[in-house]
Amino acid sequence: MNLLEIAKSGFLVCIVVCIFIFGVFYLRNTIFKADKEKLIPKECGFYPDELCSALFDGKEVAFQIGQLCQEALGGKEMSTCIQIPCNCSTLQKKLHFITRPLSEEERNFSFAYIVTIHKELDMFIKLLRAIYMPQNVYCIHIDEKSSKDFKQAVQTLVNCFENIFIASKREKVVYAGFSRLQADINCMKDLIHLNNQWNYVINLCGQDYPIKTNKELIHYIKSKWNGKNITPGIVQPPHIKHRTGFSYQECVLSGKSYVYQTKNMKSEPPHNLTIYFGTAYYVLTRKFVEFTLTDKRAKDLLEWSRDTYSPDEHYWVTLNHIPDAPGATLNTTWQGNIRAIKWKDQEGQVHNGCKGHYVRGICIYGLGDLEWIIKSPNLFANKFEPATYPLVMDCLERHYRTKLLQEAEVPVEAHWRLEE
C-alpha cells in the first residue's frame, strides 16, 4: 500500500469516527430532551400550583424539583397582542387585566403610580397587570436610552388604557444620578394636571412586584398613615455625607452610563435644611406632591441636589421632615415597610441570605426566597428577573392574583384568572 492509499484510508477512518461521535451526542441530547419533557407532567404536578405551594412552605425537595421544572419549562412570553397587535379588548383579556374596581372602597380611593423602566418587557407587563386598577392612574417613564422596539412595544400596550400614559418628558437615566430623581419629578408634573383626584402617589421600578393587594394598600395607609407621607430614613449618617459633600457628574458615553465624583466641594444645603438619608421609594399624598412642585425650599433643594450622588435617597425624606410640609412625618425613622429588599451587607441579620444572586449588593430573588417574600410585612418586593428565575415570578403572580380575586366584592370575570 503506497503513501497515498494510506492517507486516503486514514481520512476515511477520521470521517467515520467523527460521524459516530456526532451521532452519539445527537442521540444523547434527544434522549435528554425527551426525559425533560417527561419530567414536566410527572414531577412538576399541576405546574405551577402544587409546586408553588411547596415552595411557599419552604420545603427543601420543592427547591430541587423547582430548579428542574424551571430549566425544563423556561419563561413564557408575555408579548401576546403587542408584537402582533390586536384590538384593545382582546389585549386586556389575553393579558388578564382587571377591568372593574373590585370593591366600592377601592373605587373611591385612587393611587397614582410612577413606574420607571428601561428593558424587560415581560417583567413590566407582569408588574403592570398586578398593580392595575381602572380607578388608578399610571405614569410610565421609559429611559430615553431604551431601544426603539422596547419603546414601541410599551406604547402599544399603553395605548389600550385611558388611565396609563408615557411621561411627557423622558430622561437618559443614569444609576445613582440626578436623572433618576428628575424622571419622578417629570411624572409628578404630568400627574398633578390630570382630572383624576388621586389620593397617594407610589413610585416603582421595572423589577418591583407587589406583595400587598390594592385593598391591603388602602387599609394599611388608612390605618397607619392617614394623610401622612411614607419616606423611610434617618438623619444623614457620617459615612454617607460624601454623597452630598462633593459634586458628582453623570456620564453617558458609548452605551455606558455612570456617576463619578469630582474634587469640587458642595455648598451648604439651602434654607439651612437638615439632610436626611433614606430610600428612593415613597408613598406621598397629593398635597405633598403639590408642595414639592411649588414650594421655594423644595425647588431650591432640588437644584442643589442636581450634582449629588443618588439624590432620590435624600430628597424626599428631607422634604418630609420640614415641619410645615403637608403630611410631614417628623418623628419616624425606617418605618413604612415600603420595600422588601435583601441587601448583601444585611445577610444573617435582617434576612437568611439570597437564594438567587446579588447584583450591586441587592438580591435577585431565587426559588428559595419565595417563603421570605410572602411572609414580609412590606408593600412591594425588589428585585426580580423572570428571564433567569421564571418560576419565581410564576409562583408569585399566581399567589397574588388568587389573593386579589378572593378579596373581590364583585363577580369575578373569567379573564381575570391567570391561565392554568
PDB file of C-alpha atoms in Angstrom, residues 55 163 197 254 284 345 393:
ATOM      1  CA  LEU A  55     -42.013  26.467  47.712  1.00  0.00           C
ATOM      2  CA  ASN A 163     -55.533  55.822  32.660  1.00  0.00           C
ATOM      3  CA  GLN A 197     -58.109  63.297  42.012  1.00  0.00           C
ATOM      4  CA  SER A 254     -20.607  54.715  24.152  1.00  0.00           C
ATOM      5  CA  LEU A 284     -46.770  60.551  49.119  1.00  0.00           C
ATOM      6  CA  ASP A 345     -24.499  43.576  53.844  1.00  0.00           C
ATOM      7  CA  MET A 393     -42.462  35.169  39.077  1.00  0.00           C
TER       8      MET A 393
END
